[in-house]
PDB file of C-alpha atoms in Angstrom:
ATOM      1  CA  UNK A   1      26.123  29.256 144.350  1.00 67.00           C
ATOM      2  CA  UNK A   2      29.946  28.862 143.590  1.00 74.00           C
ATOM      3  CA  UNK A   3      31.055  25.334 142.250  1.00 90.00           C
ATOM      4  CA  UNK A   4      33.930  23.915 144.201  1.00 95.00           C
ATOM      5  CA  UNK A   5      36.730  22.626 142.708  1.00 96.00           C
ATOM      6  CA  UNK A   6      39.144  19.871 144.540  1.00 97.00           C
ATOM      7  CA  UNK A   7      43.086  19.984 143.535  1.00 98.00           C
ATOM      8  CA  UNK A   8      45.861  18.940 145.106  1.00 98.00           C
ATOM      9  CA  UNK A   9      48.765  21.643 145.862  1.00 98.00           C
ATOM     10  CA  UNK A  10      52.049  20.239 147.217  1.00 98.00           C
ATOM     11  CA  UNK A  11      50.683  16.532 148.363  1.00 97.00           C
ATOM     12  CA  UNK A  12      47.732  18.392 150.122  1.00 98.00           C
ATOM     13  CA  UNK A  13      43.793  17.915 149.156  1.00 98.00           C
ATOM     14  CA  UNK A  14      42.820  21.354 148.646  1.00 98.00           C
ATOM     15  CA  UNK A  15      39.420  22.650 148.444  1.00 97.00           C
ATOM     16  CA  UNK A  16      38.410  25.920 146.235  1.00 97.00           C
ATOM     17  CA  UNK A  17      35.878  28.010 144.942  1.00 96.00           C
ATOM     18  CA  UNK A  18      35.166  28.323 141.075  1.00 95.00           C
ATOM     19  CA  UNK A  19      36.794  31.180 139.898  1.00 94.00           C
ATOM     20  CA  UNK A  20      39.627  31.872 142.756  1.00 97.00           C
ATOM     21  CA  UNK A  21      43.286  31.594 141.809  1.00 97.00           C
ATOM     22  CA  UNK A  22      46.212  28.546 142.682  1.00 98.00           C
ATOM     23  CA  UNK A  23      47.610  31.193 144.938  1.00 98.00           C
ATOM     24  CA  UNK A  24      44.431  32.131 146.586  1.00 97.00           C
ATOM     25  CA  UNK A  25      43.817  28.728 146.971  1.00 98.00           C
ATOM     26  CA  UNK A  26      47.115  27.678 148.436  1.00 98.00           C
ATOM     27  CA  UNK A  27      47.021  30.681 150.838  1.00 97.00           C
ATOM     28  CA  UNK A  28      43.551  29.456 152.029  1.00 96.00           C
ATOM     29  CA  UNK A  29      44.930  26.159 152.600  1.00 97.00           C
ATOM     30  CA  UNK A  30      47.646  27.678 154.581  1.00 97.00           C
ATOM     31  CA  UNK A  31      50.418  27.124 151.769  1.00 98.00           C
ATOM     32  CA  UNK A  32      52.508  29.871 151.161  1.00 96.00           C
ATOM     33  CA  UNK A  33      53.610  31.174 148.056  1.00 97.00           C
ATOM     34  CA  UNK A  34      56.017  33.768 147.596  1.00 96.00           C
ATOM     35  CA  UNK A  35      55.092  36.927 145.626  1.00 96.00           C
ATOM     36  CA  UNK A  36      55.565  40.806 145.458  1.00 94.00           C
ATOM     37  CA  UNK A  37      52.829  41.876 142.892  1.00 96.00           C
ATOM     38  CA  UNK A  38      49.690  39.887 144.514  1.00 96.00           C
ATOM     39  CA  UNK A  39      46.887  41.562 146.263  1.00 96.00           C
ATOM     40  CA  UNK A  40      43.358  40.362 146.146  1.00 95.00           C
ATOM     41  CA  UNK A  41      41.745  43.873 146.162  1.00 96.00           C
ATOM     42  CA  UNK A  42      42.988  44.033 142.784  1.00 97.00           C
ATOM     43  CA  UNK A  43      43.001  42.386 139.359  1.00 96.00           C
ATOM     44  CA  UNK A  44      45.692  39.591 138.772  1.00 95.00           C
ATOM     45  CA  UNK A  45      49.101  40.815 137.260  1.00 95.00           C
ATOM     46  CA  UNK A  46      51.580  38.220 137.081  1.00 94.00           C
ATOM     47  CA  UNK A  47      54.695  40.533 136.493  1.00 93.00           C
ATOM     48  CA  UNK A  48      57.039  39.831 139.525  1.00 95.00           C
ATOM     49  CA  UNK A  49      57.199  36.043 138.492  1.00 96.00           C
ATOM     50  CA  UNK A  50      58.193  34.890 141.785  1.00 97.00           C
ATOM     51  CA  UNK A  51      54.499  32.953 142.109  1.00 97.00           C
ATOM     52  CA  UNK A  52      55.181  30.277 139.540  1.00 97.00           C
ATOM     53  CA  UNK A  53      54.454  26.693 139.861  1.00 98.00           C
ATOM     54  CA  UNK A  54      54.439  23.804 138.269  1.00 98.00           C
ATOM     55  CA  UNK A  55      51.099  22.273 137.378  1.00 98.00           C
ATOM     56  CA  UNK A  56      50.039  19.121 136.014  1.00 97.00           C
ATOM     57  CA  UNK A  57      47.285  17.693 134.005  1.00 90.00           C
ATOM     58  CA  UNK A  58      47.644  14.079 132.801  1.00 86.00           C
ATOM     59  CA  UNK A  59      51.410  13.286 132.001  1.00 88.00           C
ATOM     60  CA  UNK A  60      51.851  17.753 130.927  1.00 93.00           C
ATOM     61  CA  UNK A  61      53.661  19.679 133.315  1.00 95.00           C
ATOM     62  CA  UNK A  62      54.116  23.375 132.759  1.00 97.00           C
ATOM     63  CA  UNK A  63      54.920  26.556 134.715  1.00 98.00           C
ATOM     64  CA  UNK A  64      52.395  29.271 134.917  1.00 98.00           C
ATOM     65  CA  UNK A  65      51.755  32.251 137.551  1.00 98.00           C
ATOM     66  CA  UNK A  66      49.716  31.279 140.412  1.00 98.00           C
ATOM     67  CA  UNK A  67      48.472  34.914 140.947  1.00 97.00           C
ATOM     68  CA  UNK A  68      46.542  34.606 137.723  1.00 97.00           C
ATOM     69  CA  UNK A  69      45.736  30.660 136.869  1.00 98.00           C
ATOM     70  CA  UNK A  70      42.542  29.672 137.553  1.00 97.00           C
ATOM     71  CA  UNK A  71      42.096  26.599 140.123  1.00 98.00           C
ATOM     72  CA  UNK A  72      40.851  23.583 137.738  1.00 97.00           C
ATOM     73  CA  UNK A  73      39.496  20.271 138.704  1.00 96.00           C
ATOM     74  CA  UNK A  74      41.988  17.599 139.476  1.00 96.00           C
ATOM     75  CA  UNK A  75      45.407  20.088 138.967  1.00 97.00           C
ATOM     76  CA  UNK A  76      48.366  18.920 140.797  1.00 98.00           C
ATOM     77  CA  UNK A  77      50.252  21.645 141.494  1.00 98.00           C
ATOM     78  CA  UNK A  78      53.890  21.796 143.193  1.00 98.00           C
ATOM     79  CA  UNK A  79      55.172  25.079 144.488  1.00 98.00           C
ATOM     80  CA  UNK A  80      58.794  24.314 145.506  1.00 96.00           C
ATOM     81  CA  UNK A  81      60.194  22.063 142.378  1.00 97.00           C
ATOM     82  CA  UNK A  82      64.291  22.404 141.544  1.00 97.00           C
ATOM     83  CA  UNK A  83      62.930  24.262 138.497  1.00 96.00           C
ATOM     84  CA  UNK A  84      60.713  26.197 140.379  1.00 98.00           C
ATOM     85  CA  UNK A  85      63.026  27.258 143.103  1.00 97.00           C
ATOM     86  CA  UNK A  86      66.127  28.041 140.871  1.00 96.00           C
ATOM     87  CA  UNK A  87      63.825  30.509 138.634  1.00 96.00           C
ATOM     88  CA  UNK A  88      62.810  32.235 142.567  1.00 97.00           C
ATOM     89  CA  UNK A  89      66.269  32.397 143.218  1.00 96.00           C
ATOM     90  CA  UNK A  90      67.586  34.195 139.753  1.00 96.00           C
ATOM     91  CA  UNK A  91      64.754  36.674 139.986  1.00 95.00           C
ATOM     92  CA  UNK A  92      65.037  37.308 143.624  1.00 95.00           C
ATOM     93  CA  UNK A  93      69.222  37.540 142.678  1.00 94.00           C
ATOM     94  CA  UNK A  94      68.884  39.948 139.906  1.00 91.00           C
ATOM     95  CA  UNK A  95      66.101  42.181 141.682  1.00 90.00           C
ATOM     96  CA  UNK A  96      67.894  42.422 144.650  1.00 89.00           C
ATOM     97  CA  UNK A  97      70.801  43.811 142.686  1.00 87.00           C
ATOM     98  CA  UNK A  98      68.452  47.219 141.843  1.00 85.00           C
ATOM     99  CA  UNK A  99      66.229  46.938 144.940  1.00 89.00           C
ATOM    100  CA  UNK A 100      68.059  45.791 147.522  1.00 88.00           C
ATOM    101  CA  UNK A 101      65.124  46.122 150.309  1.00 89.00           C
ATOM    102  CA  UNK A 102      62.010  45.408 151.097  1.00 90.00           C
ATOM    103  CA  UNK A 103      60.995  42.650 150.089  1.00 92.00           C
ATOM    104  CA  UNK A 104      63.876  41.279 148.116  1.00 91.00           C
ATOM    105  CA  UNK A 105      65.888  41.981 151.078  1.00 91.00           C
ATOM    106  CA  UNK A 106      63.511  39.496 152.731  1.00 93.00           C
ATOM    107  CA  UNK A 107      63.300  37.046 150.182  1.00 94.00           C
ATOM    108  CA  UNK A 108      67.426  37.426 149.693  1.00 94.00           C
ATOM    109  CA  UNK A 109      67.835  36.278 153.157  1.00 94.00           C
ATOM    110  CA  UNK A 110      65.299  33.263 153.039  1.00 93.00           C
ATOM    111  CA  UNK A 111      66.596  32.117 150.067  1.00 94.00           C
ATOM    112  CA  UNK A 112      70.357  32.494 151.491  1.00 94.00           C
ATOM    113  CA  UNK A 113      71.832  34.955 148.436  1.00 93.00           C
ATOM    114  CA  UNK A 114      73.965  36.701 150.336  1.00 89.00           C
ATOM    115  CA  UNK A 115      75.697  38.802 147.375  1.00 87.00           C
ATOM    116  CA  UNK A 116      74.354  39.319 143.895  1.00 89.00           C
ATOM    117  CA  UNK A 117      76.194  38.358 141.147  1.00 90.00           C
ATOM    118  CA  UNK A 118      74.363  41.176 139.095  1.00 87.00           C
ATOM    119  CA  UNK A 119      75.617  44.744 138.802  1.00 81.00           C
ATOM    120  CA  UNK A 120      73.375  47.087 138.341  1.00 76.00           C
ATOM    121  CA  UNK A 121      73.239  50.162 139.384  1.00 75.00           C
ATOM    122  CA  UNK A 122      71.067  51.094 142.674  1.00 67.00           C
ATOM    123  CA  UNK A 123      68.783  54.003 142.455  1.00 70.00           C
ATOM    124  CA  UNK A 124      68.201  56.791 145.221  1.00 76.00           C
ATOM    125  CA  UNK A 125      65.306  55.566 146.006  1.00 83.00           C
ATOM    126  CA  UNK A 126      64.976  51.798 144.681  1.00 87.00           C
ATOM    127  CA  UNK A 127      61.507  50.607 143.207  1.00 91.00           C
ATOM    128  CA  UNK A 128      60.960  46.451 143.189  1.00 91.00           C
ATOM    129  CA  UNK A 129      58.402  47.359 140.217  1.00 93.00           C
ATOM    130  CA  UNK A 130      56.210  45.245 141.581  1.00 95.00           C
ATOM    131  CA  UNK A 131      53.515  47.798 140.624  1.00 96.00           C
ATOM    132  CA  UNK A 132      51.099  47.429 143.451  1.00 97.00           C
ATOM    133  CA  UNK A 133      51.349  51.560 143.579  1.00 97.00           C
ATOM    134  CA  UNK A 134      50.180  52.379 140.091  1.00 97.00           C
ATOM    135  CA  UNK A 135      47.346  49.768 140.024  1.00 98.00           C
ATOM    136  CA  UNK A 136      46.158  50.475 143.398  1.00 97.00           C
ATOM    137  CA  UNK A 137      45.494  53.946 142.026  1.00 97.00           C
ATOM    138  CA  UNK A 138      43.808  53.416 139.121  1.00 97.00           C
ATOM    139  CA  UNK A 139      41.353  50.389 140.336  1.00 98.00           C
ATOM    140  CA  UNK A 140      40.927  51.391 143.448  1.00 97.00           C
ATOM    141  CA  UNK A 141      41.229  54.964 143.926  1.00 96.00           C
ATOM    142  CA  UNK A 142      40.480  55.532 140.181  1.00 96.00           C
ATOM    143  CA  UNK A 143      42.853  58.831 140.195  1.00 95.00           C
ATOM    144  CA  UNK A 144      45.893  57.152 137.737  1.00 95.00           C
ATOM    145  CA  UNK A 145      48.125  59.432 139.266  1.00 95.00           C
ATOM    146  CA  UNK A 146      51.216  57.066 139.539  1.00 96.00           C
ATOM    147  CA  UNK A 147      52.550  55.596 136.401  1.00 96.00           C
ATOM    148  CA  UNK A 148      55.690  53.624 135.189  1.00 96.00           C
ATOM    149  CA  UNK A 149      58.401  55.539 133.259  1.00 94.00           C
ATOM    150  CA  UNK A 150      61.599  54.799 131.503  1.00 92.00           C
ATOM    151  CA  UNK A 151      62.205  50.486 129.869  1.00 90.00           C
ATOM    152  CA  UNK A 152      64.292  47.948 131.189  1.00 86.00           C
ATOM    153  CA  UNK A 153      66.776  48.960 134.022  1.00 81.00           C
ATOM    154  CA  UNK A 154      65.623  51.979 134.002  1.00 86.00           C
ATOM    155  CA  UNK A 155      61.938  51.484 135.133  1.00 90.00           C
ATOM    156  CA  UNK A 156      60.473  53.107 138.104  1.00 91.00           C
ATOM    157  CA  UNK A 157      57.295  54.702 138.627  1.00 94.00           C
ATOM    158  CA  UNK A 158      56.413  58.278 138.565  1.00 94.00           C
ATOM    159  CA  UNK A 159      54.010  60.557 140.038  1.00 94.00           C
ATOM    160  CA  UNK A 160      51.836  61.845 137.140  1.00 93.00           C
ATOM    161  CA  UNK A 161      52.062  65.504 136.371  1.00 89.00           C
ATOM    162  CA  UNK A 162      48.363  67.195 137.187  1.00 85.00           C
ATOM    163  CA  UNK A 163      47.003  64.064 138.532  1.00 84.00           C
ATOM    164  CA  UNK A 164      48.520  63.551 141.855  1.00 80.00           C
ATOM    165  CA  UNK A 165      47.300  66.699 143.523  1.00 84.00           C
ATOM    166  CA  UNK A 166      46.005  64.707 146.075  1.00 89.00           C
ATOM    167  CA  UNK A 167      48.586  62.565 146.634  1.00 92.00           C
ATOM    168  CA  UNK A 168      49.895  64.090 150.112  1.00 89.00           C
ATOM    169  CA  UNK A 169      46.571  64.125 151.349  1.00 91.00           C
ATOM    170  CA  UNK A 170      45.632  60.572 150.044  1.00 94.00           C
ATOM    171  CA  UNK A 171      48.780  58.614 150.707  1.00 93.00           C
ATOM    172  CA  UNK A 172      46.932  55.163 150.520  1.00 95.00           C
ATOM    173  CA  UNK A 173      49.413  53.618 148.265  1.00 95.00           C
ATOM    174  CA  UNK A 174      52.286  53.515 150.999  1.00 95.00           C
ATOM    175  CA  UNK A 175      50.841  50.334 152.736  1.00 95.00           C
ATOM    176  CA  UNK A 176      51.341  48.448 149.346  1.00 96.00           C
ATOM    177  CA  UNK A 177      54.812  50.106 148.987  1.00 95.00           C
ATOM    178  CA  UNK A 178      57.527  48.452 150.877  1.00 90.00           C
ATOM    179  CA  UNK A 179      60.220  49.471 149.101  1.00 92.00           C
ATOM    180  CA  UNK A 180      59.926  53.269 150.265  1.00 91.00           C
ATOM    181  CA  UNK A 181      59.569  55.029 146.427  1.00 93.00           C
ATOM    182  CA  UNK A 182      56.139  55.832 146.968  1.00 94.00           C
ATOM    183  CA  UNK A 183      56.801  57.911 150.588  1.00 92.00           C
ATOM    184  CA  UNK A 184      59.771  59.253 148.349  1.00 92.00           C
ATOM    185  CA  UNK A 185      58.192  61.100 145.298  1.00 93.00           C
ATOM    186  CA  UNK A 186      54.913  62.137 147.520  1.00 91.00           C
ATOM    187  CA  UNK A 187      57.364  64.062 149.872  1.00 88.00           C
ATOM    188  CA  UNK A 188      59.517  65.579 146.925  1.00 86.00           C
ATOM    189  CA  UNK A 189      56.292  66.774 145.575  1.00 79.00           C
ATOM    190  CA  UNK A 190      55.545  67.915 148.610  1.00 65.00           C
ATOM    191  CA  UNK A 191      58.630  69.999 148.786  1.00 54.00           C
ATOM    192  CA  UNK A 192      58.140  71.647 145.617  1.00 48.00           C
ATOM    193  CA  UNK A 193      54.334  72.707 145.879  1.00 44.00           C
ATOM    194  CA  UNK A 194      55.143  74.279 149.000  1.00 42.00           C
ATOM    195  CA  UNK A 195      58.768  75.875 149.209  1.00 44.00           C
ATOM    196  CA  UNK A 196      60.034  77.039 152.557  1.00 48.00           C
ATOM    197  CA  UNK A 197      59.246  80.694 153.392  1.00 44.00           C
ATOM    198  CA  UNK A 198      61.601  82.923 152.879  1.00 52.00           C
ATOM    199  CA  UNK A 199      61.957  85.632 155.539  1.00 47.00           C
ATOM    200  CA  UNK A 200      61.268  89.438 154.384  1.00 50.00           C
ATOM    201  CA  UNK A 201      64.279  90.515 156.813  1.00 43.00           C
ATOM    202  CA  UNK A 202      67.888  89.983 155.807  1.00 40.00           C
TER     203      UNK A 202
END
């Protein structure tokens, strides 16, 4: 039987089970916290960022991920602080500036950032790197036919060569892709595995 474990999450008396994460918790509670890389089907990640909080234990306050701290007795936690909101907004403001939709386009808007201050330069097909894709694949489907490629601005994910033959017929990783990159490579590789006819008569 799983110990429960009271904290408190934004002035609220929250009730968990050992083991669960703050933002599990919080979204049981009804609390929302924002985040692109989070998905309970699969192992915690912590790279988008946008889940921090503040938590406190005695008189220490300190910002961790939600998506991967574990719920501890007694743990305040705050999810909308000044510090906590102003590190949302920079990351959701220099995102937005490669991946300008899905959801950063969503977030942009909520968070009023109407122009990004940030110029980078927008792929074809924009990736939020959020990496949902790539680790869908491996844990779930255990294929590891999507992979990242390239460091720093130039990150994206990538179909893996002789591994995603069954990509067009799978196609499971476009519900966790809202960015569109996903539907992108899986239809280029369509295109090249099978080429258009080309008529015998000229």
């Amino acid at each position: 039987m799983m110990k429960n474990i009271s904290l408190t999450i934004d002035g609220k008396n929250v009730s968990a089970e050992e083991g669960m994460t703050i933002i599990q918790a919080a979204q049981q509670a009804g609390i929302a916290i924002p985040s692109l890389c989070h998905d309970d089907r699969l192992k915690p990640y912590g790279a988008c960022r946008l889940c921090m909080v503040e938590i406190a234990k005695g008189s220490r306050k300190r910002l961790v991920a939600s998506c991967c701290y574990p719920v501890e007795e007694g743990l305040v936690v705050n999810t909308k602080t000044e510090k906590v909101e102003n590190i949302r907004k920079m990351l959701i403001e220099l995102s937005s500036a490669g991946c300008p939709v899905g959801s950063y386009a969503t977030l942009a808007k909520e968070y009023d950032i109407k122009e990004s201050r940030f110029k980078l330069k927008t792929p074809e097909t924009p990736c939020d790197l959020c990496g949902l894709c790539v680790r869908y694949c491996a844990e779930i489907k255990k294929k590891n036919a999507v992979c990242f490629v390239g460091r720093g601005v130039d990150r994206t994910v990538a179909l893996v060569p002789g591994a995603s033959d069954g990509c067009s017929s799978c196609r499971e990783c476009f519900d966790v892709c809202d960015a569109g990159k996903m539907v992108y490579l899986v239809d280029m590789l369509q295109e090249i595995s099978c080429p258009p006819l080309k008529s015998k008569f000229y």
